[in-house]
PDB file of C-alpha atoms in Angstrom:
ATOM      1  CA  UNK A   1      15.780 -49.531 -46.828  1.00 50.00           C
ATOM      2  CA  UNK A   2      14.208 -48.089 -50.046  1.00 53.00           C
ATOM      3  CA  UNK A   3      15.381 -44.627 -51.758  1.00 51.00           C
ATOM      4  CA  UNK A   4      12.193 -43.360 -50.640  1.00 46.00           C
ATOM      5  CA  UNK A   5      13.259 -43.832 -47.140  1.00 43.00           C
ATOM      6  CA  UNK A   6      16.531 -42.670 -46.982  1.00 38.00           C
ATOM      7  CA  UNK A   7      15.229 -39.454 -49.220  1.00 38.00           C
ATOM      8  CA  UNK A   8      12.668 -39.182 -46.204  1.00 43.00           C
ATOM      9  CA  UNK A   9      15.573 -39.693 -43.831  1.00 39.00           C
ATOM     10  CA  UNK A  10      17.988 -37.128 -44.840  1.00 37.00           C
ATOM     11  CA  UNK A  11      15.089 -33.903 -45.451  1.00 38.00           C
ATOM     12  CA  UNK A  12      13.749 -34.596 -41.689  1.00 33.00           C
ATOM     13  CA  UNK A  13      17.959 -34.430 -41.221  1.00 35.00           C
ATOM     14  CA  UNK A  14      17.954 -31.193 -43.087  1.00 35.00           C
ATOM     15  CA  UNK A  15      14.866 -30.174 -41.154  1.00 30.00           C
ATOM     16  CA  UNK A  16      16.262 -30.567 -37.680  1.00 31.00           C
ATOM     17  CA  UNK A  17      19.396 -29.254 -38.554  1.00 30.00           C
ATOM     18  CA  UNK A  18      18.209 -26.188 -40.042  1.00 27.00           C
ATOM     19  CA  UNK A  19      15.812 -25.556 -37.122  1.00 27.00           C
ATOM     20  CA  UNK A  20      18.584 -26.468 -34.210  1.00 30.00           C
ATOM     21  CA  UNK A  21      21.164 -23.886 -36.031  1.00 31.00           C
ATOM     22  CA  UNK A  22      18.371 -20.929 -35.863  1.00 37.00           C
ATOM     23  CA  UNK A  23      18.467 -21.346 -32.221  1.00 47.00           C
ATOM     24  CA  UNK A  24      22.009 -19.897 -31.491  1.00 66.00           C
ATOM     25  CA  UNK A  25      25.570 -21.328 -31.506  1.00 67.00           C
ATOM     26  CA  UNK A  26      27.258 -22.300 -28.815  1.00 68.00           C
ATOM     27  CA  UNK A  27      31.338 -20.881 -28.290  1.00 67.00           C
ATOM     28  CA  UNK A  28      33.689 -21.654 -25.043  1.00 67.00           C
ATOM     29  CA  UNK A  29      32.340 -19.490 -23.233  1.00 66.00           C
ATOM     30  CA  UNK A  30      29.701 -21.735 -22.784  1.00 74.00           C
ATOM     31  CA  UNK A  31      26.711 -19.304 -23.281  1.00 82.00           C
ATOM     32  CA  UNK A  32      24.468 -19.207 -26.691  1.00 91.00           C
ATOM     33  CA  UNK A  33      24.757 -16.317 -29.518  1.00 96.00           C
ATOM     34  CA  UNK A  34      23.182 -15.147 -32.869  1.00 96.00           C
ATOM     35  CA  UNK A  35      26.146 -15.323 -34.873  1.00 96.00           C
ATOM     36  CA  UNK A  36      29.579 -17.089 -35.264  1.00 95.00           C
ATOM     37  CA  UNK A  37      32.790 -15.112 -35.438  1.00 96.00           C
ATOM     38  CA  UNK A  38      32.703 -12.736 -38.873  1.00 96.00           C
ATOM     39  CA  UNK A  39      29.410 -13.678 -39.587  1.00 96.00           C
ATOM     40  CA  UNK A  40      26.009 -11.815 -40.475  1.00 96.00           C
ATOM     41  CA  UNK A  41      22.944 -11.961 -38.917  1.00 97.00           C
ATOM     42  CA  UNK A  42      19.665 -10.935 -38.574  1.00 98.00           C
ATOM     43  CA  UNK A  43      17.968 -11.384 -34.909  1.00 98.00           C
ATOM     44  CA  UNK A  44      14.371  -9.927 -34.709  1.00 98.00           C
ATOM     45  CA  UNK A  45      12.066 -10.663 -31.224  1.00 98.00           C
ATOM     46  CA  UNK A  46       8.674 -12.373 -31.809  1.00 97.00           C
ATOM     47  CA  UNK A  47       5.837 -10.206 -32.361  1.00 96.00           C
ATOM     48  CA  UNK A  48       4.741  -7.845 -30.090  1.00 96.00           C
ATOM     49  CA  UNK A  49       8.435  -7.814 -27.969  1.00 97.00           C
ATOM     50  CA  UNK A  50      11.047  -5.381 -27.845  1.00 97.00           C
ATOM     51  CA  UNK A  51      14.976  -5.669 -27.310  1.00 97.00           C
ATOM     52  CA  UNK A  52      15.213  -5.733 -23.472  1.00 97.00           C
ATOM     53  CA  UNK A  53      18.896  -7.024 -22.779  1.00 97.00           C
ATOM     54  CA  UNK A  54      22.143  -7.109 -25.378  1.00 97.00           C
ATOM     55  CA  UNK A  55      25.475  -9.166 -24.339  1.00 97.00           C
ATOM     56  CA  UNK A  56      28.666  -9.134 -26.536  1.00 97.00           C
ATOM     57  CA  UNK A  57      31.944 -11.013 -26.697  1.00 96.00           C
ATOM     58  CA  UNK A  58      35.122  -9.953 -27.769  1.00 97.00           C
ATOM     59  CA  UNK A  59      38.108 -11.655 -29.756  1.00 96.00           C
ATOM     60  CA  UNK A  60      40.888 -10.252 -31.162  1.00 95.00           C
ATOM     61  CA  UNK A  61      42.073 -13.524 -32.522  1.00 95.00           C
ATOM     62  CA  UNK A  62      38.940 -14.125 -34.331  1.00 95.00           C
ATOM     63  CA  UNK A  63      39.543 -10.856 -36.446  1.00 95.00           C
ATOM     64  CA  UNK A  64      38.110  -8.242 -33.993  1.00 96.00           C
ATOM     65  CA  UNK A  65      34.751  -9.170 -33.912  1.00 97.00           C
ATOM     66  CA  UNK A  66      32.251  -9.418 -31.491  1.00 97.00           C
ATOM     67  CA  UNK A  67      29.600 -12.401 -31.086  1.00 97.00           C
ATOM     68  CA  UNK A  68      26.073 -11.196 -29.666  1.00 97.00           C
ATOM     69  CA  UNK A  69      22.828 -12.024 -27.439  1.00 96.00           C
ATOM     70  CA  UNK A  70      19.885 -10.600 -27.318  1.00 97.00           C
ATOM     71  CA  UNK A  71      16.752 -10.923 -25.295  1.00 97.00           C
ATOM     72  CA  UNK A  72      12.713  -9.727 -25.883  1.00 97.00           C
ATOM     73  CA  UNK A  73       9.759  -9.174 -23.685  1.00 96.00           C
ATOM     74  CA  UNK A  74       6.347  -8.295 -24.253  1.00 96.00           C
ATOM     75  CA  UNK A  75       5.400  -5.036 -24.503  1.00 94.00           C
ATOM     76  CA  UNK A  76       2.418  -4.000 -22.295  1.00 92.00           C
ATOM     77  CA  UNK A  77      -0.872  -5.752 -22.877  1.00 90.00           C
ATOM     78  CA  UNK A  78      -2.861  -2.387 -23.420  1.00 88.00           C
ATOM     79  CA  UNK A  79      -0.570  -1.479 -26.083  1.00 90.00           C
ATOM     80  CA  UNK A  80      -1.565  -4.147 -28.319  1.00 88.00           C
ATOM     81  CA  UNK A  81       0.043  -5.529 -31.616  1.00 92.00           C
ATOM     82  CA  UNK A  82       2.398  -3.361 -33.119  1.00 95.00           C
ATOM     83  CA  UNK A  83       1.021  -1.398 -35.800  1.00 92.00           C
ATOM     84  CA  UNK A  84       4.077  -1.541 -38.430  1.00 94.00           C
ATOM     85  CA  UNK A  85       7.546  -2.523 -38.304  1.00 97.00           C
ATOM     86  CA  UNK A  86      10.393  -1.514 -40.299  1.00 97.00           C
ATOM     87  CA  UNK A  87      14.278  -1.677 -40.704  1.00 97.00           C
ATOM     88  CA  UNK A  88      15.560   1.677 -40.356  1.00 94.00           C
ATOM     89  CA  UNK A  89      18.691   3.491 -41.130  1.00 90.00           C
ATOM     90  CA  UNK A  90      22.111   1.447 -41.945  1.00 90.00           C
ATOM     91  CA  UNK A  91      25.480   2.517 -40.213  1.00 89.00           C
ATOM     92  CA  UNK A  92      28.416   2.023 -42.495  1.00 89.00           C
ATOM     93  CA  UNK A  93      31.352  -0.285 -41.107  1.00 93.00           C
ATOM     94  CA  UNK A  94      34.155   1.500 -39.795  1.00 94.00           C
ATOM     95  CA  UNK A  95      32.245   5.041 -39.000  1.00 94.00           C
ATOM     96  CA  UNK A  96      30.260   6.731 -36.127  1.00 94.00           C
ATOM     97  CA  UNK A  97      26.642   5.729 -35.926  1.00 93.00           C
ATOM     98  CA  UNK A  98      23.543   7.287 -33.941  1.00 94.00           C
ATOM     99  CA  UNK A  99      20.314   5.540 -34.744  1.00 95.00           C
ATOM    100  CA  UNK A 100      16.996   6.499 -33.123  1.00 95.00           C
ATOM    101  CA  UNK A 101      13.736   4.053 -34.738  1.00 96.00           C
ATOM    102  CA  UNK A 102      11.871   6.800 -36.539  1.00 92.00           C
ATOM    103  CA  UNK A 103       8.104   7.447 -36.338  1.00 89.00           C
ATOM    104  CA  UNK A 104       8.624   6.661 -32.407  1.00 92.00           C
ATOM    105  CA  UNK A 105       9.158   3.120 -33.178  1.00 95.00           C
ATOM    106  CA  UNK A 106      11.016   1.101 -30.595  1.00 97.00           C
ATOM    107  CA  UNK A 107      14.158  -1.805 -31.546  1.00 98.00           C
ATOM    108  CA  UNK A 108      12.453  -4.937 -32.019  1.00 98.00           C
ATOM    109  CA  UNK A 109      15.368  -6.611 -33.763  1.00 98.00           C
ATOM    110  CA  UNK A 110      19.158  -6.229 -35.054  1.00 97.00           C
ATOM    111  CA  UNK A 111      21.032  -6.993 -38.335  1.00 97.00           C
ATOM    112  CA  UNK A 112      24.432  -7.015 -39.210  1.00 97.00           C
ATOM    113  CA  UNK A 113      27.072  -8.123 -41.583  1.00 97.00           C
ATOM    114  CA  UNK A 114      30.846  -7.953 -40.864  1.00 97.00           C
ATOM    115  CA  UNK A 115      33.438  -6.118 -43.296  1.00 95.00           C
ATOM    116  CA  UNK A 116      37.167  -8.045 -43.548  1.00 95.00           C
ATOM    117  CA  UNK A 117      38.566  -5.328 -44.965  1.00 94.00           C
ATOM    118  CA  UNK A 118      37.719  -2.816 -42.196  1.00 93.00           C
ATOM    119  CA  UNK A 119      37.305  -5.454 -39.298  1.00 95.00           C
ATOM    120  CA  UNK A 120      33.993  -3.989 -38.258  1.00 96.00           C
ATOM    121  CA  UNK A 121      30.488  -4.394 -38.619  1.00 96.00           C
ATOM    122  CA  UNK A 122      27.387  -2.956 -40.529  1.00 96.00           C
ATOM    123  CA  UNK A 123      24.266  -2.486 -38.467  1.00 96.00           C
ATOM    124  CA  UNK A 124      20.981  -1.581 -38.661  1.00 97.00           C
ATOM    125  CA  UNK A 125      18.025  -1.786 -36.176  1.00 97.00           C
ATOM    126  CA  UNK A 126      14.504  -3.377 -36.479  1.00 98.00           C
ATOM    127  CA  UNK A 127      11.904  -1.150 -35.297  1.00 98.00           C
ATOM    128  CA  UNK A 128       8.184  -1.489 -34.029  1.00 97.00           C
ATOM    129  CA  UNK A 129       5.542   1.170 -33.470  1.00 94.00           C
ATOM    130  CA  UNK A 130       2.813   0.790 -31.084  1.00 91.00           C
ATOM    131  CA  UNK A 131      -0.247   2.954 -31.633  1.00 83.00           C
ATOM    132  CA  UNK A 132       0.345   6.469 -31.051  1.00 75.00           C
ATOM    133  CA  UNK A 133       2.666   6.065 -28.014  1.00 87.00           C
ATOM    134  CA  UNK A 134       5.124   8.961 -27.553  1.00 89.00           C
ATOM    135  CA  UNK A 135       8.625   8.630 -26.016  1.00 92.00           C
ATOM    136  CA  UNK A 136       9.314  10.507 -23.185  1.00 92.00           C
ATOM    137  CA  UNK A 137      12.020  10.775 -20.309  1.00 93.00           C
ATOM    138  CA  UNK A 138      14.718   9.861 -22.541  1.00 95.00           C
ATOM    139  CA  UNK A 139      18.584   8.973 -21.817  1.00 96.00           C
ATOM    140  CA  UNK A 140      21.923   7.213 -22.596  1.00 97.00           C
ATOM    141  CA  UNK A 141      23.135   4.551 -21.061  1.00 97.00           C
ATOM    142  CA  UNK A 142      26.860   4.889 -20.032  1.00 97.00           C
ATOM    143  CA  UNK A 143      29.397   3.127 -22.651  1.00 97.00           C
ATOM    144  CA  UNK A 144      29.113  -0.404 -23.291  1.00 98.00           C
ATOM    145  CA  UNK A 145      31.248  -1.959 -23.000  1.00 97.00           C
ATOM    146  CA  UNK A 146      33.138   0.628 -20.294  1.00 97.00           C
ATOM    147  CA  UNK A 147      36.531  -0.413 -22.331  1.00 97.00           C
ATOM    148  CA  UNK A 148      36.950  -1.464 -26.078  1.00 97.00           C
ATOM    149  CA  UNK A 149      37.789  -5.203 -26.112  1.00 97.00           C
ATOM    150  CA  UNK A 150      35.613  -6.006 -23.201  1.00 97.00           C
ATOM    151  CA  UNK A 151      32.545  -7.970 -22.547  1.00 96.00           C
ATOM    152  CA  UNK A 152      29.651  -5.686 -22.716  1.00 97.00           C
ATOM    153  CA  UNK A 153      26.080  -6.112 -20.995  1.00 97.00           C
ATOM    154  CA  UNK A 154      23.505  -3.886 -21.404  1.00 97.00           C
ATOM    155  CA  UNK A 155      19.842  -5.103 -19.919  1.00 97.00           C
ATOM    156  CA  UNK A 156      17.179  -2.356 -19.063  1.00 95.00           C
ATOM    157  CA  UNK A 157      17.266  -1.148 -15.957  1.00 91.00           C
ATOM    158  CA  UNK A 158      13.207  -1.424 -15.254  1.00 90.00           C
ATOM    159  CA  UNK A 159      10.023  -2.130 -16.085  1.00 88.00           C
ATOM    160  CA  UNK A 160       8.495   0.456 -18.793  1.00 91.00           C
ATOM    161  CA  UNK A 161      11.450   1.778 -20.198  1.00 95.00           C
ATOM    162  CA  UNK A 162      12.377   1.065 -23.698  1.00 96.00           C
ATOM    163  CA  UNK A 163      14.941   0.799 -26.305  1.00 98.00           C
ATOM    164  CA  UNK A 164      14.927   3.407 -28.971  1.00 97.00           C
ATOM    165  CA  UNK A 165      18.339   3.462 -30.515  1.00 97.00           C
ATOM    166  CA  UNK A 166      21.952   4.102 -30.068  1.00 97.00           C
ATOM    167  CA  UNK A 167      24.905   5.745 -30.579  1.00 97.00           C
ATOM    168  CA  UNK A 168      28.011   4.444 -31.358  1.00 96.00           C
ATOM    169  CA  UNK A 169      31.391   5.219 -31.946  1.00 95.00           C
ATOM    170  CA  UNK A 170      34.429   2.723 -33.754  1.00 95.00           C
ATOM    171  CA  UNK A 171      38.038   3.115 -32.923  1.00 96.00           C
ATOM    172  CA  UNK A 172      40.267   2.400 -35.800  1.00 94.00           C
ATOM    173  CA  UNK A 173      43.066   1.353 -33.434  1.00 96.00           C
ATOM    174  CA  UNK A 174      41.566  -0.911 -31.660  1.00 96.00           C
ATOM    175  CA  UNK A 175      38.756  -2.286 -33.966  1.00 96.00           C
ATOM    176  CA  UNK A 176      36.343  -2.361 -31.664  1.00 97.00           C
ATOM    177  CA  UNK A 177      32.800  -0.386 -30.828  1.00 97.00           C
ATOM    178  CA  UNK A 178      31.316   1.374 -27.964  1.00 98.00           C
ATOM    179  CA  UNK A 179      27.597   1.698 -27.553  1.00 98.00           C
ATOM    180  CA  UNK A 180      25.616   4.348 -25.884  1.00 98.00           C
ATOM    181  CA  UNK A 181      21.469   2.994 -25.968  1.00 98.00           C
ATOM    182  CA  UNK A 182      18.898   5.393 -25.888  1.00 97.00           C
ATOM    183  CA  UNK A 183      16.599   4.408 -23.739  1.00 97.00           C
ATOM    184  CA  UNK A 184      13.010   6.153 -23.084  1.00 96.00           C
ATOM    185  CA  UNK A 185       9.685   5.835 -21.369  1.00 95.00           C
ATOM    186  CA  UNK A 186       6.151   6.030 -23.506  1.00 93.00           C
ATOM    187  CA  UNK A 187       2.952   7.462 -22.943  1.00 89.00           C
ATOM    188  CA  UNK A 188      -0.046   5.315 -21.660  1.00 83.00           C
ATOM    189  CA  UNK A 189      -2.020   7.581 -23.859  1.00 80.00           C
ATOM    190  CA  UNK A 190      -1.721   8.084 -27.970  1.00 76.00           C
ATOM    191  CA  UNK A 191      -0.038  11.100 -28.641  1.00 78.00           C
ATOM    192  CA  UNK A 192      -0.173  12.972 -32.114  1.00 74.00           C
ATOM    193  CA  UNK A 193       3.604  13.552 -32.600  1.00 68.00           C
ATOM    194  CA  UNK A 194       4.605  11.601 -35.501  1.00 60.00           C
ATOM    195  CA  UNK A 195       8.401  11.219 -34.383  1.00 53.00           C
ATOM    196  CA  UNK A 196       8.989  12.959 -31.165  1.00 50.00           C
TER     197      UNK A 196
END
């Protein structure tokens, strides 16, 4: 086998690799996530979806971090394409955080990067805004997880409603976060609040 081929050989290797590890990583509990333990990451949906469902994992052992899952689906079809998209606001590791998307944007996407020194995370959301759509019938979920350390599952409760933030609070005891998500309706018609 020439250089040539074995050059060949080992980018399609790269290739395939690189391509297989975007796709999640696989822990014992058998199910897929974004990150590995005390790893960043960056998760955004494809274009024109919104967050719909977030799972986390919890390990003490693995320096009280979490690994996550997310999951998109299309907005509505008379909405059309998003009109800009954005990463808001950035929580600090180790503090309180409420995060709404601003300009009535809706979470599209997550990033985060984990602090050793604190044993939390960083976070910030990735937002979308869909013509002039106004939020409306707004609320927060219940804590998730219902305990620190536990498994928490959030996944919208019905069709139409939305993901437009959260609040969150860290417990320096237990190194560990609860979230609250704010989830809202929209308007089927534009609006002309610019951040409602």
């Amino acid at each position: 086998m020439s250089s040539a081929h074995v050059l060949q050989a080992l980018c399609l290797l790269m290739v395939f690799s690189t391509v297989r590890a975007q796709h999640g990583y696989t822990y014992e509990t058998g199910e897929e996530w974004v990150n590995t333990w005390r790893q960043g990451f960056n998760f955004q949906c494809p274009h024109g979806e919104v967050l719909v469902a977030i799972r986390s994992y919890f390990s003490e052992k693995e320096g009280s971090d979490r690994l996550w899952n997310f999951e998109c689906q299309r907005t509505p079809y008379d909405w059309g394409e998003p009109n800009e998209c954005w990463w808001d606001d950035i929580n600090r590791a180790g503090l309180e955080w409420s995060s709404v998307c601003t300009n009535n944007g809706l979470v599209a996407g997550v990033q985060s990067k984990y602090f050793e020194a604190v044993l939390d995370r960083e976070w910030q959301f990735y937002c979308c805004r869909y013509a002039r759509r106004c939020p409306y019938s707004c609320w927060k979920t219940s804590d998730v997880p219902e305990y620190y350390k536990e498994e928490g599952e959030m996944v919208i409760p019905s069709y139409g409603y939305f993901i437009r933030g959260a609040q969150t609070t860290f417990s320096g005891v237990l190194r560990d976060r609860q979230w609250k998500y704010i989830l809202c309706r929209m308007t089927d018609f534009d609006c002309q609040f610019e951040n409602f």
